[in-house]
Coordinates of N, CA, C and O in Angstrom, one line a residue:
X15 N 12.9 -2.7 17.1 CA 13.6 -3.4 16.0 C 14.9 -2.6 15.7 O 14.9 -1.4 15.5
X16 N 16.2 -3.6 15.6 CA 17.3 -2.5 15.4 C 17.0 -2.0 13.9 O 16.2 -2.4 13.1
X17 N 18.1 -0.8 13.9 CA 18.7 -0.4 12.4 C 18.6 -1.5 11.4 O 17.8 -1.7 10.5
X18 N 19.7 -2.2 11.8 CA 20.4 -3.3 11.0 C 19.4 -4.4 10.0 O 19.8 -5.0 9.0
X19 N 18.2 -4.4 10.5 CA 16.7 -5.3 10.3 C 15.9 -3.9 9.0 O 14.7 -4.2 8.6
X20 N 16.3 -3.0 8.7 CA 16.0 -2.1 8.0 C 16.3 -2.1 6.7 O 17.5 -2.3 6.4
X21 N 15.5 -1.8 6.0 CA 15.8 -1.2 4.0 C 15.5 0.2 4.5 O 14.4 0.7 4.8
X22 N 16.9 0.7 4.4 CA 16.7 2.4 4.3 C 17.4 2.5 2.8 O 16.3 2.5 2.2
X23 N 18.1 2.5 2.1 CA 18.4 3.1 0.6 C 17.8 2.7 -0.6 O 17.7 1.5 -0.9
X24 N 17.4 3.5 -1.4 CA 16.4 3.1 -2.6 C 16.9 2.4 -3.5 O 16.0 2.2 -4.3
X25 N 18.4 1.7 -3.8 CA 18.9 0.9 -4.3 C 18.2 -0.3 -3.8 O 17.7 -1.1 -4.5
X26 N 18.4 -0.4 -2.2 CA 17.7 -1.6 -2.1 C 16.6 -2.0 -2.1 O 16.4 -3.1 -1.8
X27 N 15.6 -0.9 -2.5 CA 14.3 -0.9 -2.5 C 13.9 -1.3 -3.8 O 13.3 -2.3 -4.0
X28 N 14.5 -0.4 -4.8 CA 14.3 -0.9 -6.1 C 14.6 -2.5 -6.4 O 13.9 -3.3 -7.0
X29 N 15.8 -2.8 -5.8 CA 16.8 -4.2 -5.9 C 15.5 -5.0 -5.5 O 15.2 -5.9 -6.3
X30 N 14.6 -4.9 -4.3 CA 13.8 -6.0 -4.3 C 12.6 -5.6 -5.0 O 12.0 -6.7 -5.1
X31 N 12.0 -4.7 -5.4 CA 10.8 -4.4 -6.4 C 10.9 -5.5 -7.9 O 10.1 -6.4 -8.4
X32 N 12.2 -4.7 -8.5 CA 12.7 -5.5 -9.5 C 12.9 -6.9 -10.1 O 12.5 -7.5 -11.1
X33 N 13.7 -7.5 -9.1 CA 13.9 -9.1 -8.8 C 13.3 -10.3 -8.0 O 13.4 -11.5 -8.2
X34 N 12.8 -9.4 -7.0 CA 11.6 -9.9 -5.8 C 10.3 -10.4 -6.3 O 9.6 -9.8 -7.2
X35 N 9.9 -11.5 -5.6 CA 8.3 -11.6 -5.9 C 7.4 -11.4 -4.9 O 7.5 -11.8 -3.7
X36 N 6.6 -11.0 -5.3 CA 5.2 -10.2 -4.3 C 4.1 -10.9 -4.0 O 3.6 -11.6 -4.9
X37 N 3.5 -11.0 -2.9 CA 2.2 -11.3 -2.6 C 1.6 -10.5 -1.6 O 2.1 -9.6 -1.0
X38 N 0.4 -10.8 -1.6 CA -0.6 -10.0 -1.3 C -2.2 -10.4 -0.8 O -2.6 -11.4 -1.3
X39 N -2.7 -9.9 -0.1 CA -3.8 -10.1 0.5 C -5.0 -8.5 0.7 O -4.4 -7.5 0.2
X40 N -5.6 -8.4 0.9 CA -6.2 -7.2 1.0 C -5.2 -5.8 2.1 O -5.1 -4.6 2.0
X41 N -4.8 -6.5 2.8 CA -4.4 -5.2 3.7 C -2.8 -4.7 3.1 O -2.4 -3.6 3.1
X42 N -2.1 -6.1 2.7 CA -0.4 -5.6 2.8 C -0.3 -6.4 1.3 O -1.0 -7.4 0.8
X43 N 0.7 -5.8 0.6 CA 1.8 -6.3 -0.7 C 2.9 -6.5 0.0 O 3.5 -5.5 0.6
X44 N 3.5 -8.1 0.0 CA 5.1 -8.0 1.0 C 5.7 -8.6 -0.7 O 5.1 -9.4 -1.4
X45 N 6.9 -7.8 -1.1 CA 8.0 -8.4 -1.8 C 9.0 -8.8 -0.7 O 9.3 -8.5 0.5
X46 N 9.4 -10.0 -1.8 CA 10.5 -11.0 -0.9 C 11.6 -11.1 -1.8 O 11.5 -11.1 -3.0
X47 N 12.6 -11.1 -1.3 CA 14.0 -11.1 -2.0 C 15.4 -12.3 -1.5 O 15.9 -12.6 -0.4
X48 N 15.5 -12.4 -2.6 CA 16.2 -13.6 -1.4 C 17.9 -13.1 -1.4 O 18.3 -12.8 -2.5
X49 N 18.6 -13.0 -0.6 CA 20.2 -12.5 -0.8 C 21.0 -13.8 -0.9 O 20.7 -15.0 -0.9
X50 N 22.4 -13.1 -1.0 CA 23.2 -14.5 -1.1 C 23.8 -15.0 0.2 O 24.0 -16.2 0.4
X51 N 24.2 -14.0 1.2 CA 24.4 -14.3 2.6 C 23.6 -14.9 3.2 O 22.5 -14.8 2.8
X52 N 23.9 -15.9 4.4 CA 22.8 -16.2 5.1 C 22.7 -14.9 6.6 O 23.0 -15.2 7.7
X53 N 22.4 -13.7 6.1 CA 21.9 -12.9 7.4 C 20.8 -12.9 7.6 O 20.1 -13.6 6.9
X54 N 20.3 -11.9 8.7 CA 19.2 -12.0 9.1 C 18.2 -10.9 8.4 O 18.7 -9.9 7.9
X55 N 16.4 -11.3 8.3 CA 15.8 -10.9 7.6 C 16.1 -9.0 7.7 O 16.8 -8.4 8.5
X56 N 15.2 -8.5 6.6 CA 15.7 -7.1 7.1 C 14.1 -6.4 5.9 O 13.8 -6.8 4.8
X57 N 13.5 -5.4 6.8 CA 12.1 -5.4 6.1 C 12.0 -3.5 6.2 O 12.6 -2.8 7.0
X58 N 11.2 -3.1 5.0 CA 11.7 -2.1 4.6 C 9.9 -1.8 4.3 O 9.3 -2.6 3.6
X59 N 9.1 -0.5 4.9 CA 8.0 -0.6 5.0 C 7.5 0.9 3.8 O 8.2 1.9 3.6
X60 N 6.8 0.7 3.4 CA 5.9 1.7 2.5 C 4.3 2.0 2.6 O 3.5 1.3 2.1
X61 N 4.0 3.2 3.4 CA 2.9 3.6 3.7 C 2.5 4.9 2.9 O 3.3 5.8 3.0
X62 N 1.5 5.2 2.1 CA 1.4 6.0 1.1 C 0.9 7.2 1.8 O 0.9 7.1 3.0
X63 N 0.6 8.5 1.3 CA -0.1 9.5 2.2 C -1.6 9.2 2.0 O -2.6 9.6 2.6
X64 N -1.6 8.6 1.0 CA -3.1 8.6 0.5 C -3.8 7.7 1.7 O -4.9 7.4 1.2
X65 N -3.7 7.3 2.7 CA -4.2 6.3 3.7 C -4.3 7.5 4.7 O -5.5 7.5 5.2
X66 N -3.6 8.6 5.3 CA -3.9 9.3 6.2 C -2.4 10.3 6.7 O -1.3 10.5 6.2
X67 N -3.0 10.7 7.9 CA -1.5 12.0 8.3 C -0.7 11.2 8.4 O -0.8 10.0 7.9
X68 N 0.4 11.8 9.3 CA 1.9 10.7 9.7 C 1.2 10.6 10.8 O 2.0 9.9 11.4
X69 N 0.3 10.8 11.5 CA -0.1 9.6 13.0 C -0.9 8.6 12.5 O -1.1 7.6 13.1
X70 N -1.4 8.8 11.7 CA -2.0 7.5 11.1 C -0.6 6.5 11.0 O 0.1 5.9 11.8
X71 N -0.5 6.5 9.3 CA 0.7 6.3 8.8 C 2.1 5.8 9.8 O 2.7 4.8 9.6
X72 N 2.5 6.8 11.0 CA 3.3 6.1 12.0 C 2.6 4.8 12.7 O 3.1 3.6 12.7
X73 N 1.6 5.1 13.3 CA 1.0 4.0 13.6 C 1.1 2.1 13.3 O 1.4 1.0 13.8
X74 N 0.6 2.8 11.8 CA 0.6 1.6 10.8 C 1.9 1.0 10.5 O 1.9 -0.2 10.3
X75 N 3.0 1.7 10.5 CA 4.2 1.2 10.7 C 5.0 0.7 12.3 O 6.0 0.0 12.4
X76 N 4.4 1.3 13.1 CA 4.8 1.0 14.4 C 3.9 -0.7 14.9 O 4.2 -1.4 15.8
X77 N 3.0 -0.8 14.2 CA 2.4 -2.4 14.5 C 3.1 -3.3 13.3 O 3.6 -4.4 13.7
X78 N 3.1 -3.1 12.2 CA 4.2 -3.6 11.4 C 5.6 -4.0 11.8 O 6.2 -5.0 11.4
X79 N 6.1 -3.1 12.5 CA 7.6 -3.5 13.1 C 7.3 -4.3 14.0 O 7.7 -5.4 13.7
X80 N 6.5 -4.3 15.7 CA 6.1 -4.6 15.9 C 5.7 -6.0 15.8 O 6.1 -6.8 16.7
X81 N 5.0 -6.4 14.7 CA 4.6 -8.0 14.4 C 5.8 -8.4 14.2 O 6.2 -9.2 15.1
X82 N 6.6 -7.9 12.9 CA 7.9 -8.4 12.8 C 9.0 -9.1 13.9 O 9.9 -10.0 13.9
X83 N 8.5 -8.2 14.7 CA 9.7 -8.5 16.2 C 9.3 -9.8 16.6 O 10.0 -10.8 16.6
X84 N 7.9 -9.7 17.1 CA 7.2 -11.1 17.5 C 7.4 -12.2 16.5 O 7.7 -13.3 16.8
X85 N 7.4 -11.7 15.3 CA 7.7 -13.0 14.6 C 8.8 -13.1 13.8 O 8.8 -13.3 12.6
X86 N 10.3 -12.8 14.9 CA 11.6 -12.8 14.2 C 12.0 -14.1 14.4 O 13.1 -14.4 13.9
X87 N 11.4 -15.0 15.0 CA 12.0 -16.7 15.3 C 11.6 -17.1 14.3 O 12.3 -18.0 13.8
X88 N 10.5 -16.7 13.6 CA 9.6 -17.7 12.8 C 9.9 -17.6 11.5 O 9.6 -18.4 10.6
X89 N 10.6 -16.3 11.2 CA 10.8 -15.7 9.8 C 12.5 -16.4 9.1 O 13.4 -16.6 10.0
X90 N 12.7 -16.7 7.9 CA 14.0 -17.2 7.2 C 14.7 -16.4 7.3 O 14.3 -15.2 7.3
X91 N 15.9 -16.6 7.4 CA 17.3 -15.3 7.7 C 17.6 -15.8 5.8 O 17.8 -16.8 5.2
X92 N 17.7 -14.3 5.6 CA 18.6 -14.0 4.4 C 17.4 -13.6 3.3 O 17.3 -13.7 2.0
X93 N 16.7 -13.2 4.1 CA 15.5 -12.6 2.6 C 15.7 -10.9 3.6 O 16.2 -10.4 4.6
X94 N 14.8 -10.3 2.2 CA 14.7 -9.1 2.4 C 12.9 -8.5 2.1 O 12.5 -8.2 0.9
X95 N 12.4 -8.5 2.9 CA 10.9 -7.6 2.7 C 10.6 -6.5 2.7 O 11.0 -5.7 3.6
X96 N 9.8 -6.3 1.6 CA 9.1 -4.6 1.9 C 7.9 -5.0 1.5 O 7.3 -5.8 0.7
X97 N 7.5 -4.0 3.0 CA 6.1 -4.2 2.6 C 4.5 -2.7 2.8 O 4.3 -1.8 3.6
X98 N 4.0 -3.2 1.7 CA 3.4 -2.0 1.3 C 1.9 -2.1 1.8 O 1.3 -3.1 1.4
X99 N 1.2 -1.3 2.6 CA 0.6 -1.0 3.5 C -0.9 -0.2 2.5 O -1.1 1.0 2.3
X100 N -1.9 -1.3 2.2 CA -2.8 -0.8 1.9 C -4.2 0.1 2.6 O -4.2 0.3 3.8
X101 N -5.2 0.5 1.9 CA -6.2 1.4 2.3 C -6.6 0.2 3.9 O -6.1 -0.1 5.0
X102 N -7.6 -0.3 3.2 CA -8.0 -1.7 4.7 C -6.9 -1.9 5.9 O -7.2 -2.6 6.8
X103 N -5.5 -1.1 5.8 CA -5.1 -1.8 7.3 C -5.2 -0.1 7.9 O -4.6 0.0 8.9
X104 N -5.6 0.6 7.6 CA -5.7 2.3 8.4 C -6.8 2.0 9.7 O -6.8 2.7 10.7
X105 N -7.7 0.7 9.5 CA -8.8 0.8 10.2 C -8.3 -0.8 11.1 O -9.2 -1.4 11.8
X106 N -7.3 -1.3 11.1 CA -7.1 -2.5 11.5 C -6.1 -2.3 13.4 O -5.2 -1.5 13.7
X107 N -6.6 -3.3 14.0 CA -5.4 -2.7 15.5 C -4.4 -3.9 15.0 O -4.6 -4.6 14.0
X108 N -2.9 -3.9 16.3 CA -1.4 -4.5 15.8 C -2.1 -5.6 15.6 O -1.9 -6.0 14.4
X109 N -3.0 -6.5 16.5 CA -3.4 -7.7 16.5 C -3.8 -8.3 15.3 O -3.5 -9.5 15.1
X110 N -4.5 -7.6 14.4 CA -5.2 -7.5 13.1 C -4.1 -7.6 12.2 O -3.8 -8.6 11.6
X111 N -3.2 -6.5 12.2 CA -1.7 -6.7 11.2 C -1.2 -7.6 11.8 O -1.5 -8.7 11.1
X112 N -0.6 -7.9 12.6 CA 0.0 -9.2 13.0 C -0.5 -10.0 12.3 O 0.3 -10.3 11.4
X113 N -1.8 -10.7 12.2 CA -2.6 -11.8 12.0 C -2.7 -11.7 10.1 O -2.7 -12.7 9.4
X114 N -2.9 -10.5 9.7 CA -2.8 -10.1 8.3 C -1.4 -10.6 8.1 O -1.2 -11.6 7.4
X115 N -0.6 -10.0 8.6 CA 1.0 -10.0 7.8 C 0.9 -12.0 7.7 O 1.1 -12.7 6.7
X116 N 0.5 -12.4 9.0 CA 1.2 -14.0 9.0 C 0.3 -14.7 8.2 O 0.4 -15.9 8.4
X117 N -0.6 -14.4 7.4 CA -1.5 -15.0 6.6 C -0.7 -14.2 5.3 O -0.1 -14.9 4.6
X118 N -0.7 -13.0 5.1 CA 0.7 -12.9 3.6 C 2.3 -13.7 3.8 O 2.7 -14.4 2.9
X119 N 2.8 -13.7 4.6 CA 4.3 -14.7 4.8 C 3.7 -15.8 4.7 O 4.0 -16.3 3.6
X120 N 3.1 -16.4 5.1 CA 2.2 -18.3 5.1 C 1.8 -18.1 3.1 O 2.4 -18.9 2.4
X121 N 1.1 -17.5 2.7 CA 1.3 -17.6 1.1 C 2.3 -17.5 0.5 O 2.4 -18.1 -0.6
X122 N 4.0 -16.4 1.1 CA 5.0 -16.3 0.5 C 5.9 -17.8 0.7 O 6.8 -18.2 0.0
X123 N 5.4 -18.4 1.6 CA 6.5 -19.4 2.2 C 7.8 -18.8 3.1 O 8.9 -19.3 3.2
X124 N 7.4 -17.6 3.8 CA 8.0 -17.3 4.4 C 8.4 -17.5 6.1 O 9.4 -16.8 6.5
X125 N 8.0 -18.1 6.5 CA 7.8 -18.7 7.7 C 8.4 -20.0 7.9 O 7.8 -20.8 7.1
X126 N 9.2 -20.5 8.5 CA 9.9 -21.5 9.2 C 8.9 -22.5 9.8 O 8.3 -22.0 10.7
X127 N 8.7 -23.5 9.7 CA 7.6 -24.8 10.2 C 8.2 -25.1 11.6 O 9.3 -25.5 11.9
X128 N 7.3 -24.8 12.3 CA 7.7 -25.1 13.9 C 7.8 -26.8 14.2 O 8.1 -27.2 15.3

């Protein structure tokens, strides 16, 4: 996933905490933010230490990006997600988050109708 597809600064973290609305399912909380540009989505991940080391933790983030990639056709350009990585997905494989994340975007209305 490039850079560019990234929330690295806590301005913009906070920017979608604040104004953004959240949903959630047992494994992930995704906030959605909508911008005023039409660019492309850009998702910004939060894994706590309380879930495990950084090989855990990397992991869980490396199937998270991951899904994202596979489902960059399907996703709306010009929103902004972060998404926060609960206890239940430490024990889940990519296929499992994949399948979690697209059952949280399908509640957000985040997904594009094929």
């Amino acid at each position: 996933m490039k850079k560019s597809f990234r929330i690295k600064k806590n301005n913009d973290f906070q920017t979608v905490f604040s104004k953004g609305k959240s949903f959630a399912n047992r494994q992930f909380v995704v906030y959605m933010y909508k911008k005023e540009q039409n660019v492309p989505f850009r998702i910004g991940l939060s894994v706590s230490k309380k879930l495990g080391n950084a090989v855990v933790r990397n992991r869980i983030k490396r199937c998270i990006r991951q899904s994202f990639t596979e489902l960059k056709e399907d996703i709306k350009p010009g929103w902004d997600f972060i998404i926060i990585a609960r206890k239940p997905a430490v024990d889940m494989s990519c296929a499992q988050v994949k399948e979690s994340l697209v059952h949280v975007l399908k509640l957000a209305r985040a997904l594009q109708r094929k």
